[in-house]
XYZ file of C-alpha atoms in Angstrom:
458
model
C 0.185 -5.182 -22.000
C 1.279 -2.588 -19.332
C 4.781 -2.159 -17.951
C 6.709 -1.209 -14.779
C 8.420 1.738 -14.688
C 10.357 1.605 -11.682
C 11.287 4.556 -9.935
C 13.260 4.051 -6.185
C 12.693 6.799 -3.268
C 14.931 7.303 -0.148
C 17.773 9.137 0.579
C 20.383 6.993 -0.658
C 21.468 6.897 -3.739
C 17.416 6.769 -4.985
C 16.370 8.041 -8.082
C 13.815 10.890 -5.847
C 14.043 12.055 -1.958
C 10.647 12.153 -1.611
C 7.480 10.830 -3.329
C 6.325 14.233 -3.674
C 9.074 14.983 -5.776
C 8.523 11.714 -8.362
C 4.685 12.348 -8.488
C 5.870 15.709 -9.531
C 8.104 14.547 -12.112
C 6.340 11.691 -13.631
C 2.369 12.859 -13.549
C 0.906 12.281 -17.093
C -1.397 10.504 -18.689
C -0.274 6.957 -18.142
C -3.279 5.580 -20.399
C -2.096 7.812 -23.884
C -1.107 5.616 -26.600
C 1.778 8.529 -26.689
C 2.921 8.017 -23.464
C 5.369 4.683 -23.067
C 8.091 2.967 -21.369
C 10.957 1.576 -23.020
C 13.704 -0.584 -21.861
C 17.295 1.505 -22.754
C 20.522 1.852 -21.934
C 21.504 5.172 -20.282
C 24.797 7.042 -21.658
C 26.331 9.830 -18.911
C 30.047 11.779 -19.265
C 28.550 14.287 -21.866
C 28.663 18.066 -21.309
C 24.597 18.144 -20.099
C 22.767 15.638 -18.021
C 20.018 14.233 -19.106
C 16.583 16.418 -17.279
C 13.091 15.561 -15.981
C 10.317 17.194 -18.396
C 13.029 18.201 -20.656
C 11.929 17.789 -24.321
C 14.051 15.109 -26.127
C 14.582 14.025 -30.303
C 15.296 11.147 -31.360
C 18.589 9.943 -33.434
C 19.778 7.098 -35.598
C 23.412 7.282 -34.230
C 23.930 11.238 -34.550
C 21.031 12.051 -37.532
C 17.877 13.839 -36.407
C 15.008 12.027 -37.285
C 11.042 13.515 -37.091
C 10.306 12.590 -33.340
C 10.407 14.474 -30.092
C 9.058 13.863 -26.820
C 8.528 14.815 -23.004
C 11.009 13.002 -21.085
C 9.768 12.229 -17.338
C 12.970 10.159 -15.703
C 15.704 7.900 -17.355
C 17.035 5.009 -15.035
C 19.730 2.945 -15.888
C 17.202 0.082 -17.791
C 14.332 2.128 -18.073
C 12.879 5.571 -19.319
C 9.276 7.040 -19.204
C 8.326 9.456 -22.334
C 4.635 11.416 -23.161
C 3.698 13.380 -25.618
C 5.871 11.467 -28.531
C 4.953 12.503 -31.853
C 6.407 12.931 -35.131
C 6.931 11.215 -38.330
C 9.209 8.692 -37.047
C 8.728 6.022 -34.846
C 11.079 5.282 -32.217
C 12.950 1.952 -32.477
C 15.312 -0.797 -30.977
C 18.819 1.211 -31.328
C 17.338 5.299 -31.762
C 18.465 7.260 -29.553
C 16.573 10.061 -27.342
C 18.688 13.005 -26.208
C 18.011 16.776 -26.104
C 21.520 17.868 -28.214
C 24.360 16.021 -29.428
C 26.314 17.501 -26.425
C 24.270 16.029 -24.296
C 23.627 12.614 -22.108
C 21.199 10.140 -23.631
C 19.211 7.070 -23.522
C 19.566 4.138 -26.611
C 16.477 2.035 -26.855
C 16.482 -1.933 -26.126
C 12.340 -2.559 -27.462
C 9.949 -0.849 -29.189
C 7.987 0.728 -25.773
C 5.207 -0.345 -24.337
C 2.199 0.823 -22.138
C 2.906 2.129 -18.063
C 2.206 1.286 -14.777
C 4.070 4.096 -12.335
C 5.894 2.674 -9.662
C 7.548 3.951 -6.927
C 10.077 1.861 -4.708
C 10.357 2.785 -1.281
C 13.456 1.852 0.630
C 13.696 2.787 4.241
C 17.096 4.873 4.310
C 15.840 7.257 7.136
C 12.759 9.876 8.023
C 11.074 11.356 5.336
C 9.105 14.360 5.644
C 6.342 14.728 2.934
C 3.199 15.621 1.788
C 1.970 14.410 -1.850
C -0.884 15.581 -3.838
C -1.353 12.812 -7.211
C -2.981 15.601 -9.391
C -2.330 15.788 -13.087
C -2.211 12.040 -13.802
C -4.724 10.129 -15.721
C -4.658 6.636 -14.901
C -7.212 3.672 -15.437
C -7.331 -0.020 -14.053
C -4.383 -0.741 -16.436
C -2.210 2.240 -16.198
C -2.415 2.708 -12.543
C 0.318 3.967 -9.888
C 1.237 1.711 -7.218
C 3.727 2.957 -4.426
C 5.204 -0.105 -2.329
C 8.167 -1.079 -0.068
C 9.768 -4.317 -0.700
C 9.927 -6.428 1.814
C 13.253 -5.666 3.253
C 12.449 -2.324 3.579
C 8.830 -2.650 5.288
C 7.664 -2.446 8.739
C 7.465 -5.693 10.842
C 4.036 -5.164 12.100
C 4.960 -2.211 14.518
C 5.592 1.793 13.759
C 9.145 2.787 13.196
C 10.729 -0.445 11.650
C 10.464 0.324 8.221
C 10.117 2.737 5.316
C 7.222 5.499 6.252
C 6.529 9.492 5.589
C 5.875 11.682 8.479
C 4.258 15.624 8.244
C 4.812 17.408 11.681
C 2.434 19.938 10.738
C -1.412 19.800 9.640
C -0.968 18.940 6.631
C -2.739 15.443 4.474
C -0.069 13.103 3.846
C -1.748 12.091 0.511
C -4.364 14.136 -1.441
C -5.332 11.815 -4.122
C -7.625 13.456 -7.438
C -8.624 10.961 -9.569
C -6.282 8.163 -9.846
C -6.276 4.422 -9.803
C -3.436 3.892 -7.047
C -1.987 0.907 -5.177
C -0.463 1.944 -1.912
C 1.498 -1.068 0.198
C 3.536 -1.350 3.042
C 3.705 2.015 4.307
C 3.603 3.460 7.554
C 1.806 7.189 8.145
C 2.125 9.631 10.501
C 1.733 13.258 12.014
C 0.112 15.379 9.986
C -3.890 15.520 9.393
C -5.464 12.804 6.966
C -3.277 10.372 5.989
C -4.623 9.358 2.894
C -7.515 11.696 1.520
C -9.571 11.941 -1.660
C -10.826 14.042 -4.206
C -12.457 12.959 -7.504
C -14.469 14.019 -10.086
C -14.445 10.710 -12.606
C -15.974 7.151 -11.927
C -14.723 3.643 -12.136
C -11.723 4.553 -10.151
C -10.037 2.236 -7.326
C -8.125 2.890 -4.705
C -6.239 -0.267 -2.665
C -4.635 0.493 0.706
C -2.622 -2.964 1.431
C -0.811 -3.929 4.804
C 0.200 -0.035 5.788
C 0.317 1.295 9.150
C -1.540 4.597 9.865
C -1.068 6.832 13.731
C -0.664 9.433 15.666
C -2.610 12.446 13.167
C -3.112 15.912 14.774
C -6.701 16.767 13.035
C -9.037 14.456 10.780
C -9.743 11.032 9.836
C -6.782 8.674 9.448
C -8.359 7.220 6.095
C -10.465 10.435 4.635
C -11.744 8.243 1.681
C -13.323 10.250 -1.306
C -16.865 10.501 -1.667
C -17.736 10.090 -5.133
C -20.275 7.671 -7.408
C -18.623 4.450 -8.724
C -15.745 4.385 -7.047
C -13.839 1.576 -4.885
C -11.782 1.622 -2.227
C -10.427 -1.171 -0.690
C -8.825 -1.548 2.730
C -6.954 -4.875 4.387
C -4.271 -6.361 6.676
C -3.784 -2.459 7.597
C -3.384 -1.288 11.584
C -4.864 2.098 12.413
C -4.449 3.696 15.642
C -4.636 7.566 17.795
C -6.769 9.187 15.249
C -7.883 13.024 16.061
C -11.292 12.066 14.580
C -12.579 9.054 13.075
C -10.292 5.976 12.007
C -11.681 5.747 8.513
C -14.216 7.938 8.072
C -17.628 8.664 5.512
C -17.017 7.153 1.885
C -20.410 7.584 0.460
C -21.891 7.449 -2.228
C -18.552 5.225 -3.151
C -17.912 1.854 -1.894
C -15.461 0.641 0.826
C -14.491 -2.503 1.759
C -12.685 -3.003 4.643
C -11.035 -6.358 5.841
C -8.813 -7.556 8.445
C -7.613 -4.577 9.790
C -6.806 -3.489 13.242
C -8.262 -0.204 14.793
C -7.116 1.278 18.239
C -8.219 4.347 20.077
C -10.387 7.057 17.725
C -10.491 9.910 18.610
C -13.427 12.059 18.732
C -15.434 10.119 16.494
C -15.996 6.434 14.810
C -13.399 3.919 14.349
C -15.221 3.087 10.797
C -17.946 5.373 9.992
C -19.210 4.031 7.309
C -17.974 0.717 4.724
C -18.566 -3.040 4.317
C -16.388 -4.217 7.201
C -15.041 -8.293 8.276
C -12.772 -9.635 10.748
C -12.157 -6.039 12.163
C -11.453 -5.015 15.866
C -11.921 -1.695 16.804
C -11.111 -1.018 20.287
C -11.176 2.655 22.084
C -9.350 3.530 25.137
C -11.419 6.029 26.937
C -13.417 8.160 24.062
C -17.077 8.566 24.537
C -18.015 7.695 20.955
C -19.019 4.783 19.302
C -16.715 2.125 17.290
C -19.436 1.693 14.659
C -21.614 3.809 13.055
C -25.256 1.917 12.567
C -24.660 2.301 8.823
C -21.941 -0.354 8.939
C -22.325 -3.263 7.386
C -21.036 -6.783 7.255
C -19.317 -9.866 9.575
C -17.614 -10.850 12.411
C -15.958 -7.520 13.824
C -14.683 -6.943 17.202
C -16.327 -3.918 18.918
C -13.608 -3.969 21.765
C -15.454 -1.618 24.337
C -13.630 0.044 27.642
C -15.783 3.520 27.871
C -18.655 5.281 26.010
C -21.807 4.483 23.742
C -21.544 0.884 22.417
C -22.963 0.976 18.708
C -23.115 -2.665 17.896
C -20.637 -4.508 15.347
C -22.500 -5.692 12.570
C -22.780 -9.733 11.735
C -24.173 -12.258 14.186
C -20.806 -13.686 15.056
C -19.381 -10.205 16.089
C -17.422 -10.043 19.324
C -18.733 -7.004 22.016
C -17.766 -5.252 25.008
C -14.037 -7.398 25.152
C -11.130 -6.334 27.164
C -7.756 -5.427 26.530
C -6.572 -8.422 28.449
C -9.073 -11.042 26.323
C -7.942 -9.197 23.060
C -4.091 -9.542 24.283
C -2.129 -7.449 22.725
C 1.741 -7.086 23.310
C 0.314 -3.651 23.767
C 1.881 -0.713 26.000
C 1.246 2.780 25.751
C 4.059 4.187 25.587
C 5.353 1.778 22.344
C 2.241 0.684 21.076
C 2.530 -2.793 19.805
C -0.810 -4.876 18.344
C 0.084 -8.254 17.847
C -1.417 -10.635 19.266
C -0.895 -13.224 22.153
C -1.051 -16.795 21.727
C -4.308 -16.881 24.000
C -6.264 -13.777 22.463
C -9.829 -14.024 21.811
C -9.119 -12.918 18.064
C -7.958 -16.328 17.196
C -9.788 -18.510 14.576
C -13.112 -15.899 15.492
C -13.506 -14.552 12.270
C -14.423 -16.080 8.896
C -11.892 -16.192 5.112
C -12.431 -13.781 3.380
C -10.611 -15.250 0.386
C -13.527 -15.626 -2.061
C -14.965 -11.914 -0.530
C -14.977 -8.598 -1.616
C -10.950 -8.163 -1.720
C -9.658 -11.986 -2.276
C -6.482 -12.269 -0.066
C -5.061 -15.529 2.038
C -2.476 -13.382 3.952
C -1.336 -11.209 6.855
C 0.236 -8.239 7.096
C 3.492 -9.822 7.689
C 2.882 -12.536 4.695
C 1.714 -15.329 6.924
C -0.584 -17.498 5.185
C -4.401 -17.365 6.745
C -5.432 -21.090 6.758
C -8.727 -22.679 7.500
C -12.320 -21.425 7.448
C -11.681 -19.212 10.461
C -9.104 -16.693 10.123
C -7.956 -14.613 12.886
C -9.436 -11.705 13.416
C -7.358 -8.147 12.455
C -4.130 -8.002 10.936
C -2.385 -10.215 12.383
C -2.566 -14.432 11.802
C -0.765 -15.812 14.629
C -1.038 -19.520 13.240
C -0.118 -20.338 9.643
C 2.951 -21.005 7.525
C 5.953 -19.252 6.820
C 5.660 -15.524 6.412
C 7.364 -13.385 3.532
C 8.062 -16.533 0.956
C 8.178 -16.053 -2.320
C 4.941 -18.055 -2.583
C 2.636 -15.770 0.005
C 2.656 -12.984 0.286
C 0.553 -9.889 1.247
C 0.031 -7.561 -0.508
C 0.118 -9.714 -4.645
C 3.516 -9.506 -5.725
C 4.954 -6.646 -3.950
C 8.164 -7.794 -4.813
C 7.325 -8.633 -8.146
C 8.266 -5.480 -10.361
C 7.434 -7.466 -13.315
C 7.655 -7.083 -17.075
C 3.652 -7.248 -17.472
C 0.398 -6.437 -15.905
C -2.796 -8.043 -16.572
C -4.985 -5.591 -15.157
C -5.719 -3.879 -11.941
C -7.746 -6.605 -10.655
C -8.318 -8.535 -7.346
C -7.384 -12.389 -8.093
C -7.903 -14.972 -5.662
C -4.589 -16.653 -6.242
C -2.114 -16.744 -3.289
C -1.405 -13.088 -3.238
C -3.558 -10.324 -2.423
C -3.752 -8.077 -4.563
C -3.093 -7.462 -8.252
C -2.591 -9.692 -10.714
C 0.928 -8.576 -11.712
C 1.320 -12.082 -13.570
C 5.223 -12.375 -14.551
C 7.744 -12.336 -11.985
C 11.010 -10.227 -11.815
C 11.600 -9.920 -8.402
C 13.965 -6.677 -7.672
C 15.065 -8.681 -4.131
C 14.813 -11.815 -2.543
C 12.067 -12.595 -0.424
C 13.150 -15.301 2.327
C 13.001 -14.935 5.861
C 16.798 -14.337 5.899
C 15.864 -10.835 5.290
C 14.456 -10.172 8.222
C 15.626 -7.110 10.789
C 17.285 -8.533 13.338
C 14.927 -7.684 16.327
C 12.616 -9.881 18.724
C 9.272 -8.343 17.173
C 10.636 -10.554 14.141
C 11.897 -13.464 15.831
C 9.235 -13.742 17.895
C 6.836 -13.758 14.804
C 8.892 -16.840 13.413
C 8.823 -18.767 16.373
C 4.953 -18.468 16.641
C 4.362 -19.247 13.181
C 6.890 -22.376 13.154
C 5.939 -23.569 16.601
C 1.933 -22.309 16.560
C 0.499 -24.439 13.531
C -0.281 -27.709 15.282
C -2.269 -26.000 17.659
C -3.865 -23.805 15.213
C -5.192 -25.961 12.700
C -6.681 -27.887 16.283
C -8.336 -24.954 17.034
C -10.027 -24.256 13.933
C -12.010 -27.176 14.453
C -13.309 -26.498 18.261
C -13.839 -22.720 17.959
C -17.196 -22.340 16.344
């Protein structure tokens, strides 16, 4: 059974500034039977602090026993620990501190296995660029990064927790890890999210993030290696220098109810399994689709240039801006959808598919046969409850993880099974804007009329 170790990043009284900085600090292997995470109590008001990557022994009250090991981050309920070896074994009550004179940590359990996870709260810009290198993860000892819901964007850049690079630089280099990224909004910079691997049987899940605005490259650079998965959904993806999402093979993507505006010089998917996708370009000369795209009822939203055909017989082509109807300007680009856009009840559920999800990117519940298409569900029930929610238990940090494995329950991701939810999850949380209220209105008011459409549509 594999725990939680929760790590917070922001400006504000976080445990890191920057993500950089805790992938820095915490990169090990999560899957060593040496590496664990115990539950403690954390003692401060001695002459030394407590260090990252300091080397730590461990005590029964002030007597040196035969233990020491590496220790990544102490929180107040929490610390992370590799490389523990020794004669002893560390125990409820031992204590791990580098001297007597300094701060320590006093264990509450025994330890237990690690997930990494990093908390993102939206205290103000953050400028990074993050390279995951030195970790060795596996679908049980993953690293998920994730904004709870209070922090996260409402559907629209600039309303919630995101990391910005002004210059050319990726946002994320990943080298092979299994990672869980949710709820986070990209932008500047070159790739967004790019990989390099070596090893198989590795997945990568991108879950309800916004991507924009790069200055060179794909906005989704996925890695191109045998055996490996990468998963895309409820995610809006728009200005791209180059392609959208670009190449992946000879690994698989998946990509599912996502929302694609204006590549650049290049596809808006190159290359994946693709359903209930629009794609629309505003004036580029190149195609939405490359012919080696493959799956269901996608939007090809054409204005200029070479027209290669969405996939699946149920596709939409050639649609304008004013029959996708967007809340859309160009100067604030905005891509939800209008009450009478085409996208409505034209795709298909993709709940028993390739990802498993019954969500939005906002948490509204998809209902019926015939989801809307992209990320954004304009009918359904209420968004952000405890009970749906996007992205599989974002909120729940819990105290154990199955696996890191699609489930077809009423989340949409992982199945993180128990639930300790580090905030509250009702709609009271809400920013006070009219992007939100809006929403709320639509999905309180819209229901009637979209479980009648469902039914005439097709």
């Amino acid at each position: 059974m594999s725990i939680q170790f929760v790590c917070t990043i922001g400006r504000t009284d976080r445990d890191y500034t920057h993500l950089s900085l805790w992938s820095d600090n915490l990169a090990c292997d999560l899957t060593s039977s040496s590496t664990k995470v115990f539950s403690c109590t954390k003692h401060t008001g001695n002459t030394y602090e407590l260090r990252d990557g300091c080397i730590v022994h461990l005590y029964s009250g002030n007597t040196l026993l035969n233990c020491t090991a590496t220790l990544h981050h102490a929180t107040s309920t929490q610390v992370l620990l590799s490389n523990i070896q020794g004669t002893s074994t560390p125990t409820t009550g031992n204590i791990f501190r580098e001297s007597l004179n300094h701060d320590y940590v006093t264990l509450t359990n025994t330890g237990d296995s690690v997930i990494a996870v990093a908390e993102c709260y939206n205290d103000e810009v953050i400028w990074d660029s993050i390279v995951f290198d030195s970790w060795v993860t596996s679908s049980t000892n993953y690293i998920k990064i994730y904004t709870p819901i209070a922090e996260r964007h409402t559907g629209k850049a600039n309303t919630g927790f995101g990391i910005f690079d002004p210059g050319a630089n990726e946002i994320i280099i990943l080298k092979d890890v299994d990672i869980i990224i949710e709820g986070i909004e990209f932008s500047g910079g070159a790739s967004h999210i790019a990989g390099d691997y070596t090893k198989p049987n590795k997945n990568i899940y991108i879950d309800s993030c916004i991507f924009h605005d790069n200055n060179w490259g794909a906005l989704i650079q996925p890695p191109k290696f045998s055996s490996l998965t990468i998963k895309v959904w409820n995610c809006i993806l728009y200005n791209s220098a180059y392609s959208i999402i670009d190449f992946c093979s000879p690994s698989t993507l998946y990509i599912e109810n996502c929302t694609l505006y204006n590549p650049g010089s290049g596809y808006g998917v190159s290359e994946g399994q693709c359903y209930n996708i629009i794609v629309h370009r505003g004036g580029s000369n190149y195609a939405c689709f490359n012919s080696i795209v493959t799956g269901n009822y996608n939007c090809d939203g054409l204005e200029y240039g070479v027209d290669n055909t969405a996939p699946g017989i149920y596709s939409l082509h050639n649609k304008s801006l004013e029959d996708i109807a967007w809340y859309n300007s160009y100067e604030n680009i905005d891509l939800h959808i209008w009450d009478n856009s085409i996208l409505i009840n034209s795709g298909v559920t993709r709940v028993n598919g390739n990802i498993k999800f019954n969500t939005d990117i906002l948490g509204v519940t998809r209902e019926g046969y015939y989801w809307d298409i992209g990320a954004f569900q304009i009918g359904g029930s209420s968004s952000y409850s405890s009970s749906s929610s996007s992205s599989c238990s974002s909120e729940s940090l819990s105290s154990s993880s199955s696996s890191f494995s699609i489930t077809s329950s009423s989340s949409s991701s992982f199945s993180i099974t128990s639930s300790s939810s580090s905030s509250s999850s009702s709609s009271s949380e809400f920013p006070n804007n009219w992007l939100l209220l809006r929403d709320y209105i639509q999905i309180n008011n819209l229901t009637l009329r979209d479980y009648m459409q469902r039914g005439t549509n097709k």
